[in-house]
Amino acid sequence: QWANPTFELRRENEGAPLPYDDFATFTLPVSVTGRRFALRSALGAARERGIADSLFVQREAGFDAAREWWALWTAASTATFATAQAARFAELARFDSLRAAEGVIAEASALRTRLEAERAGYHAVQAIAAAGRARAALAARLGVEDPRQLLLAAPPTLEVAALTFDADEAIAQALAQRPDVRAAQAAAREAERRRAAEARGSFADVGVTAGYKGTGGYAAGVVGLFVTPPILNANGGNRERATGEWLLADAERRALEIRVRGEVQAAYDAVRAMDAMAIRADATSALRADELAAAAEAAYREGHATLTETLEALRAVTDVRAAALQATADRHLIRLELRRAMGAPVLE
């Protein structure tokens, strides 16, 4: 910031048997120590910090919305499968009720099947309620007043590409692009420049003055140079306070960079582990869940499987499908966390 000038109108010899001396002077501090330039530089760093803080808040809002979307996708997919599974159990219970009425099976077996159908229906209701809560949470996150207006579209792809970079590259990108890191770095620069400005306040500063003097009917000019030596006040308190603020800002910057390195490394390792687990899961259980359910039901209807075996198979299918859905969401959520830790955009 520039120094404000001073304009002075002064009359001397008022009330004395002497001619008046009238002065009109203009005084401007020069600031040869560079203190004001250091303060202007600190102001620029503060502006950078404010922009980085706003970008950080904006990015976090986007990642929060993405997490809520995947939570809704998982809940809605689970509700869809639970509803279909409840219908399958209901059909099986109806089939056993007819067989019990015909005396083919015992009434206790039909009762057990009906109990399993009621349990599956209860689980479907719970899943539908969970999907409704997830939809309401996403609507609140997006600022949509009516959650029913949200139409859940299918994700662009459920498959994810393998990582093409190592952890060191991810850490380097995070330290260069994350808005919170840039904000901490700008805060440290701002504090350092304010410390430099306060240190320059311990040196003498100068100013110039010029103007008009009228005396004895004559008009003359006035020029001068003034110096403010730090004799009584060497700006010691402000210097110590600025030094403490700089040390604190720099410590917070270093602590954040250490935390960012840990977050990126943990997210990177989690993505690698989840990718390896997803490959094994896809090759073994998740792709055969529907086939197992259809085969178990057909075998029971034809008399080649007992009720206990059929119910256990259908429960296993439910667990497998639920685990597969959660694993898909977790795989994308872990990728999302890696992108957040690296400072990358929400969407690829």
Short mmCIF file of C-alpha atoms in Angstrom, two decimals:
data_model
loop_
_atom_site.label_atom_id
_atom_site.label_comp_id
_atom_site.label_asym_id
_atom_site.label_seq_id
_atom_site.Cartn_x
_atom_site.Cartn_y
_atom_site.Cartn_z
CA GLN A 1 0.00 0.00 0.00
CA TRP A 2 1.16 3.50 -0.78
CA ALA A 3 1.64 6.08 1.99
CA ASN A 4 -0.92 8.85 2.30
CA PRO A 5 0.40 12.37 1.70
CA THR A 6 -0.10 15.22 4.15
CA PHE A 7 -1.28 18.71 3.12
CA GLU A 8 -0.74 21.47 5.68
CA LEU A 9 -1.91 25.12 5.89
CA ARG A 10 -0.13 27.02 8.66
CA ARG A 11 0.16 30.65 9.78
CA GLU A 12 2.88 31.89 12.10
CA ASN A 13 3.33 35.14 14.08
CA GLU A 14 -0.39 35.32 14.82
CA GLY A 15 -0.96 38.07 17.46
CA ALA A 16 2.61 39.34 17.24
CA PRO A 17 3.73 42.80 15.96
CA LEU A 18 5.30 41.02 13.00
CA PRO A 19 4.07 40.24 9.52
CA TYR A 20 2.26 36.95 9.13
CA ASP A 21 4.10 33.95 7.73
CA ASP A 22 1.73 31.74 5.75
CA PHE A 23 2.72 28.21 4.77
CA ALA A 24 1.14 25.71 2.42
CA THR A 25 3.13 22.46 2.30
CA PHE A 26 2.73 19.01 0.82
CA THR A 27 4.54 16.13 2.57
CA LEU A 28 5.01 12.63 1.19
CA PRO A 29 6.80 9.70 2.94
CA VAL A 30 9.25 8.06 0.55
CA SER A 31 9.80 4.68 2.32
CA VAL A 32 13.32 4.05 1.11
CA THR A 33 13.54 0.92 3.33
CA GLY A 34 11.16 -0.99 1.06
CA ARG A 35 8.75 -1.81 3.88
CA ARG A 36 5.68 -0.86 1.90
CA PHE A 37 6.80 -2.93 -1.08
CA ALA A 38 7.15 -5.92 1.23
CA LEU A 39 3.63 -5.32 2.52
CA ARG A 40 2.32 -5.14 -1.06
CA SER A 41 4.03 -8.45 -1.77
CA ALA A 42 2.42 -9.96 1.34
CA LEU A 43 -0.95 -8.71 0.12
CA GLY A 44 -0.42 -10.56 -3.17
CA ALA A 45 0.39 -13.77 -1.28
CA ALA A 46 -2.76 -13.29 0.82
CA ARG A 47 -4.78 -12.99 -2.38
CA GLU A 48 -3.27 -16.26 -3.66
CA ARG A 49 -4.11 -17.93 -0.36
CA GLY A 50 -7.72 -16.78 -0.56
CA ILE A 51 -8.11 -18.11 -4.11
CA ALA A 52 -6.56 -21.44 -3.14
CA ASP A 53 -8.85 -21.71 -0.10
CA SER A 54 -11.92 -21.11 -2.26
CA LEU A 55 -10.76 -23.74 -4.76
CA PHE A 56 -10.23 -26.20 -1.90
CA VAL A 57 -13.77 -25.69 -0.60
CA GLN A 58 -15.14 -26.05 -4.14
CA ARG A 59 -13.20 -29.30 -4.74
CA GLU A 60 -14.27 -30.77 -1.40
CA ALA A 61 -17.90 -30.04 -2.24
CA GLY A 62 -17.49 -31.88 -5.53
CA PHE A 63 -15.86 -34.91 -3.92
CA ASP A 64 -18.54 -35.00 -1.21
CA ALA A 65 -21.23 -35.02 -3.89
CA ALA A 66 -19.41 -37.85 -5.72
CA ARG A 67 -19.27 -39.91 -2.52
CA GLU A 68 -22.99 -39.32 -1.93
CA TRP A 69 -23.69 -40.39 -5.53
CA TRP A 70 -21.86 -43.70 -5.09
CA ALA A 71 -23.64 -44.24 -1.77
CA LEU A 72 -26.96 -43.74 -3.57
CA TRP A 73 -25.91 -46.05 -6.43
CA THR A 74 -24.96 -48.78 -3.97
CA ALA A 75 -28.17 -48.40 -1.98
CA ALA A 76 -30.38 -48.27 -5.08
CA SER A 77 -28.67 -51.29 -6.65
CA THR A 78 -28.96 -53.19 -3.38
CA ALA A 79 -32.66 -52.29 -3.16
CA THR A 80 -33.24 -53.48 -6.73
CA PHE A 81 -31.57 -56.81 -6.07
CA ALA A 82 -33.28 -57.21 -2.68
CA THR A 83 -36.66 -56.60 -4.29
CA ALA A 84 -35.95 -59.21 -6.97
CA GLN A 85 -34.71 -61.66 -4.36
CA ALA A 86 -37.85 -61.08 -2.27
CA ALA A 87 -39.99 -61.83 -5.33
CA ARG A 88 -37.98 -65.04 -5.90
CA PHE A 89 -38.53 -66.14 -2.30
CA ALA A 90 -42.22 -65.24 -2.52
CA GLU A 91 -42.60 -67.39 -5.64
CA LEU A 92 -40.79 -70.24 -3.93
CA ALA A 93 -43.08 -69.89 -0.88
CA ARG A 94 -46.15 -69.97 -3.14
CA PHE A 95 -44.79 -73.10 -4.82
CA ASP A 96 -44.24 -74.82 -1.45
CA SER A 97 -47.68 -73.78 -0.24
CA LEU A 98 -49.25 -75.55 -3.21
CA ARG A 99 -47.10 -78.63 -2.62
CA ALA A 100 -48.05 -78.65 1.07
CA ALA A 101 -51.74 -78.40 0.16
CA GLU A 102 -51.28 -81.38 -2.13
CA GLY A 103 -49.54 -83.31 0.63
CA VAL A 104 -46.24 -83.56 -1.25
CA ILE A 105 -44.23 -81.83 1.51
CA ALA A 106 -44.81 -81.22 5.16
CA GLU A 107 -46.57 -78.08 6.35
CA ALA A 108 -43.48 -77.21 8.42
CA SER A 109 -41.39 -76.99 5.26
CA ALA A 110 -43.92 -74.67 3.64
CA LEU A 111 -43.97 -72.57 6.81
CA ARG A 112 -40.19 -72.29 6.78
CA THR A 113 -40.21 -71.19 3.15
CA ARG A 114 -42.87 -68.59 3.91
CA LEU A 115 -40.79 -67.33 6.83
CA GLU A 116 -37.76 -66.94 4.56
CA ALA A 117 -39.94 -65.06 2.05
CA GLU A 118 -41.14 -62.68 4.78
CA ARG A 119 -37.55 -62.15 5.91
CA ALA A 120 -36.48 -61.39 2.33
CA GLY A 121 -39.37 -58.95 1.98
CA TYR A 122 -38.35 -57.22 5.22
CA HIS A 123 -34.77 -56.92 3.95
CA ALA A 124 -36.09 -55.46 0.69
CA VAL A 125 -38.06 -52.83 2.62
CA GLN A 126 -34.95 -51.95 4.61
CA ALA A 127 -32.93 -51.63 1.41
CA ILE A 128 -35.58 -49.38 -0.16
CA ALA A 129 -35.55 -47.19 2.94
CA ALA A 130 -31.77 -46.98 2.87
CA ALA A 131 -31.91 -45.95 -0.79
CA GLY A 132 -34.41 -43.24 0.11
CA ARG A 133 -32.13 -41.89 2.81
CA ALA A 134 -29.19 -41.92 0.41
CA ARG A 135 -31.25 -40.07 -2.18
CA ALA A 136 -32.26 -37.46 0.40
CA ALA A 137 -28.64 -37.01 1.45
CA LEU A 138 -27.54 -36.45 -2.16
CA ALA A 139 -30.41 -34.03 -2.74
CA ALA A 140 -29.40 -32.05 0.33
CA ARG A 141 -25.79 -32.02 -0.87
CA LEU A 142 -26.84 -30.71 -4.30
CA GLY A 143 -29.40 -28.26 -2.93
CA VAL A 144 -32.37 -30.01 -4.57
CA GLU A 145 -35.54 -29.41 -2.59
CA ASP A 146 -37.44 -32.48 -3.84
CA PRO A 147 -35.33 -35.70 -3.75
CA ARG A 148 -37.77 -37.31 -6.19
CA GLN A 149 -36.42 -35.02 -8.90
CA LEU A 150 -33.09 -36.83 -8.79
CA LEU A 151 -32.83 -39.39 -11.56
CA LEU A 152 -30.06 -41.88 -10.95
CA ALA A 153 -28.19 -42.50 -14.18
CA ALA A 154 -25.87 -45.43 -14.67
CA PRO A 155 -22.21 -44.66 -14.02
CA PRO A 156 -20.05 -44.09 -17.12
CA THR A 157 -18.35 -47.44 -16.56
CA LEU A 158 -18.05 -49.92 -13.75
CA GLU A 159 -14.62 -50.96 -14.92
CA VAL A 160 -11.57 -48.90 -14.06
CA ALA A 161 -8.25 -48.77 -15.85
CA ALA A 162 -5.06 -49.88 -14.18
CA LEU A 163 -2.81 -47.25 -12.64
CA THR A 164 -0.22 -45.92 -15.04
CA PHE A 165 1.91 -43.98 -12.54
CA ASP A 166 3.80 -44.82 -9.38
CA ALA A 167 3.38 -43.45 -5.87
CA ASP A 168 6.23 -40.93 -6.19
CA GLU A 169 4.59 -39.34 -9.24
CA ALA A 170 1.28 -39.17 -7.40
CA ILE A 171 2.92 -37.47 -4.41
CA ALA A 172 4.69 -34.96 -6.65
CA GLN A 173 1.41 -34.11 -8.36
CA ALA A 174 -0.35 -33.68 -5.01
CA LEU A 175 2.30 -31.27 -3.71
CA ALA A 176 2.06 -29.24 -6.91
CA GLN A 177 -1.71 -29.20 -7.49
CA ARG A 178 -3.63 -29.57 -4.24
CA PRO A 179 -5.33 -26.26 -3.39
CA ASP A 180 -4.88 -26.71 0.36
CA VAL A 181 -1.13 -27.19 -0.14
CA ARG A 182 -0.98 -24.10 -2.34
CA ALA A 183 -2.95 -22.19 0.30
CA ALA A 184 -0.51 -23.27 3.03
CA GLN A 185 2.46 -22.31 0.86
CA ALA A 186 0.91 -18.91 0.12
CA ALA A 187 0.23 -18.39 3.84
CA ALA A 188 3.88 -19.13 4.60
CA ARG A 189 4.99 -16.66 1.89
CA GLU A 190 2.63 -14.04 3.24
CA ALA A 191 3.94 -14.47 6.78
CA GLU A 192 7.55 -14.37 5.57
CA ARG A 193 6.99 -11.14 3.65
CA ARG A 194 5.23 -9.54 6.60
CA ARG A 195 8.20 -10.57 8.73
CA ALA A 196 10.50 -8.88 6.22
CA ALA A 197 8.32 -5.76 6.27
CA GLU A 198 8.41 -5.54 10.06
CA ALA A 199 12.18 -6.11 10.05
CA ARG A 200 12.60 -3.13 7.71
CA GLY A 201 10.54 -1.08 10.15
CA SER A 202 13.59 -0.99 12.45
CA PHE A 203 15.47 1.24 10.00
CA ALA A 204 15.14 5.02 9.65
CA ASP A 205 12.74 6.17 6.97
CA VAL A 206 12.67 9.47 5.12
CA GLY A 207 10.16 11.76 3.48
CA VAL A 208 10.11 14.94 1.42
CA THR A 209 8.09 18.13 1.83
CA ALA A 210 7.52 21.03 -0.56
CA GLY A 211 5.24 24.00 -0.65
CA TYR A 212 4.69 27.76 -0.44
CA LYS A 213 5.65 30.39 2.11
CA GLY A 214 4.32 33.92 2.18
CA THR A 215 6.10 36.44 4.44
CA GLY A 216 6.40 40.24 4.41
CA GLY A 217 4.58 40.47 1.14
CA TYR A 218 6.95 38.10 -0.54
CA ALA A 219 6.19 34.61 -1.84
CA ALA A 220 8.83 31.90 -1.50
CA GLY A 221 9.11 28.18 -1.86
CA VAL A 222 9.64 25.59 0.87
CA VAL A 223 11.48 22.32 0.43
CA GLY A 224 12.59 19.89 3.08
CA LEU A 225 13.66 16.39 4.00
CA PHE A 226 12.57 14.65 7.21
CA VAL A 227 13.93 11.51 8.83
CA THR A 228 12.20 9.28 11.42
CA PRO A 229 15.05 7.47 13.22
CA PRO A 230 13.97 4.45 15.35
CA ILE A 231 15.33 5.83 18.58
CA LEU A 232 12.48 5.21 21.00
CA ASN A 233 10.68 2.48 19.06
CA ALA A 234 12.69 -0.04 17.02
CA ASN A 235 9.54 -2.00 16.07
CA GLY A 236 10.72 -4.89 18.23
CA GLY A 237 7.26 -6.12 19.26
CA ASN A 238 5.95 -6.23 15.70
CA ARG A 239 9.12 -7.98 14.51
CA GLU A 240 8.84 -10.70 17.14
CA ARG A 241 5.14 -11.21 16.47
CA ALA A 242 5.71 -11.42 12.69
CA THR A 243 8.55 -13.91 13.23
CA GLY A 244 6.31 -16.10 15.38
CA GLU A 245 3.51 -16.00 12.80
CA TRP A 246 5.97 -16.95 10.05
CA LEU A 247 7.34 -19.87 12.08
CA LEU A 248 3.80 -21.10 12.76
CA ALA A 249 2.73 -20.78 9.09
CA ASP A 250 5.85 -22.56 7.88
CA ALA A 251 5.37 -25.36 10.44
CA GLU A 252 1.75 -25.79 9.31
CA ARG A 253 2.91 -25.92 5.69
CA ARG A 254 5.48 -28.63 6.43
CA ALA A 255 2.98 -30.60 8.54
CA LEU A 256 0.41 -30.46 5.73
CA GLU A 257 2.94 -31.63 3.15
CA ILE A 258 3.87 -34.57 5.38
CA ARG A 259 0.19 -35.42 5.84
CA VAL A 260 -0.42 -35.16 2.09
CA ARG A 261 2.43 -37.57 1.39
CA GLY A 262 0.88 -40.07 3.79
CA GLU A 263 -2.62 -39.66 2.35
CA VAL A 264 -1.43 -40.18 -1.22
CA GLN A 265 0.68 -43.22 -0.32
CA ALA A 266 -2.19 -44.81 1.65
CA ALA A 267 -4.71 -44.16 -1.12
CA TYR A 268 -2.32 -45.46 -3.77
CA ASP A 269 -1.68 -48.68 -1.84
CA ALA A 270 -5.41 -49.12 -1.26
CA VAL A 271 -6.15 -48.75 -4.97
CA ARG A 272 -3.52 -51.34 -5.87
CA ALA A 273 -4.85 -53.78 -3.27
CA MET A 274 -8.47 -53.23 -4.29
CA ASP A 275 -7.65 -53.73 -7.97
CA ALA A 276 -5.96 -57.05 -7.20
CA MET A 277 -8.88 -58.20 -5.06
CA ALA A 278 -11.43 -57.14 -7.67
CA ILE A 279 -9.69 -59.26 -10.32
CA ARG A 280 -9.90 -62.35 -8.13
CA ALA A 281 -13.52 -61.66 -7.16
CA ASP A 282 -14.63 -61.18 -10.76
CA ALA A 283 -13.01 -64.45 -11.74
CA THR A 284 -14.65 -66.54 -8.99
CA SER A 285 -17.94 -65.57 -7.44
CA ALA A 286 -19.58 -62.33 -8.56
CA LEU A 287 -20.21 -63.32 -12.19
CA ARG A 288 -21.96 -66.59 -11.25
CA ALA A 289 -24.37 -65.29 -8.63
CA ASP A 290 -27.48 -65.17 -10.84
CA GLU A 291 -26.66 -68.53 -12.43
CA LEU A 292 -26.35 -70.12 -8.99
CA ALA A 293 -29.69 -68.72 -7.88
CA ALA A 294 -31.51 -69.95 -10.98
CA ALA A 295 -29.85 -73.39 -10.76
CA ALA A 296 -30.69 -73.78 -7.07
CA GLU A 297 -34.33 -72.88 -7.59
CA ALA A 298 -34.67 -75.18 -10.61
CA ALA A 299 -33.05 -78.07 -8.75
CA TYR A 300 -35.45 -77.63 -5.84
CA ARG A 301 -38.52 -77.54 -8.10
CA GLU A 302 -37.40 -80.75 -9.78
CA GLY A 303 -36.74 -82.48 -6.50
CA HIS A 304 -32.97 -82.70 -6.87
CA ALA A 305 -32.19 -80.45 -3.89
CA THR A 306 -33.52 -80.18 -0.36
CA LEU A 307 -35.11 -77.05 1.04
CA THR A 308 -32.15 -76.43 3.32
CA GLU A 309 -29.72 -76.61 0.42
CA THR A 310 -31.86 -74.29 -1.67
CA LEU A 311 -32.23 -71.69 1.08
CA GLU A 312 -28.53 -71.78 1.83
CA ALA A 313 -27.76 -71.30 -1.86
CA LEU A 314 -30.12 -68.32 -2.14
CA ARG A 315 -28.66 -66.76 1.01
CA ALA A 316 -25.18 -67.24 -0.42
CA VAL A 317 -26.29 -65.54 -3.63
CA THR A 318 -27.62 -62.61 -1.61
CA ASP A 319 -24.34 -62.26 0.26
CA VAL A 320 -22.29 -62.55 -2.91
CA ARG A 321 -24.31 -59.94 -4.79
CA ALA A 322 -24.27 -57.54 -1.84
CA ALA A 323 -20.52 -57.97 -1.49
CA ALA A 324 -20.04 -57.49 -5.24
CA LEU A 325 -22.04 -54.26 -5.24
CA GLN A 326 -20.17 -52.91 -2.23
CA ALA A 327 -16.82 -53.93 -3.74
CA THR A 328 -17.66 -52.07 -6.96
CA ALA A 329 -18.59 -48.94 -5.04
CA ASP A 330 -15.54 -49.24 -2.78
CA ARG A 331 -13.25 -49.62 -5.77
CA HIS A 332 -14.52 -46.37 -7.26
CA LEU A 333 -14.58 -44.61 -3.90
CA ILE A 334 -10.95 -45.55 -3.29
CA ARG A 335 -10.09 -44.23 -6.75
CA LEU A 336 -12.00 -41.10 -5.87
CA GLU A 337 -10.00 -40.72 -2.66
CA LEU A 338 -6.75 -41.12 -4.60
CA ARG A 339 -7.82 -38.38 -7.02
CA ARG A 340 -8.72 -36.12 -4.10
CA ALA A 341 -5.39 -36.81 -2.39
CA MET A 342 -3.49 -36.10 -5.63
CA GLY A 343 -5.29 -32.82 -6.29
CA ALA A 344 -6.85 -34.16 -9.51
CA PRO A 345 -10.36 -33.17 -10.69
CA VAL A 346 -13.39 -35.11 -9.48
CA LEU A 347 -14.13 -36.51 -12.93
CA GLU A 348 -11.47 -37.98 -15.18
#
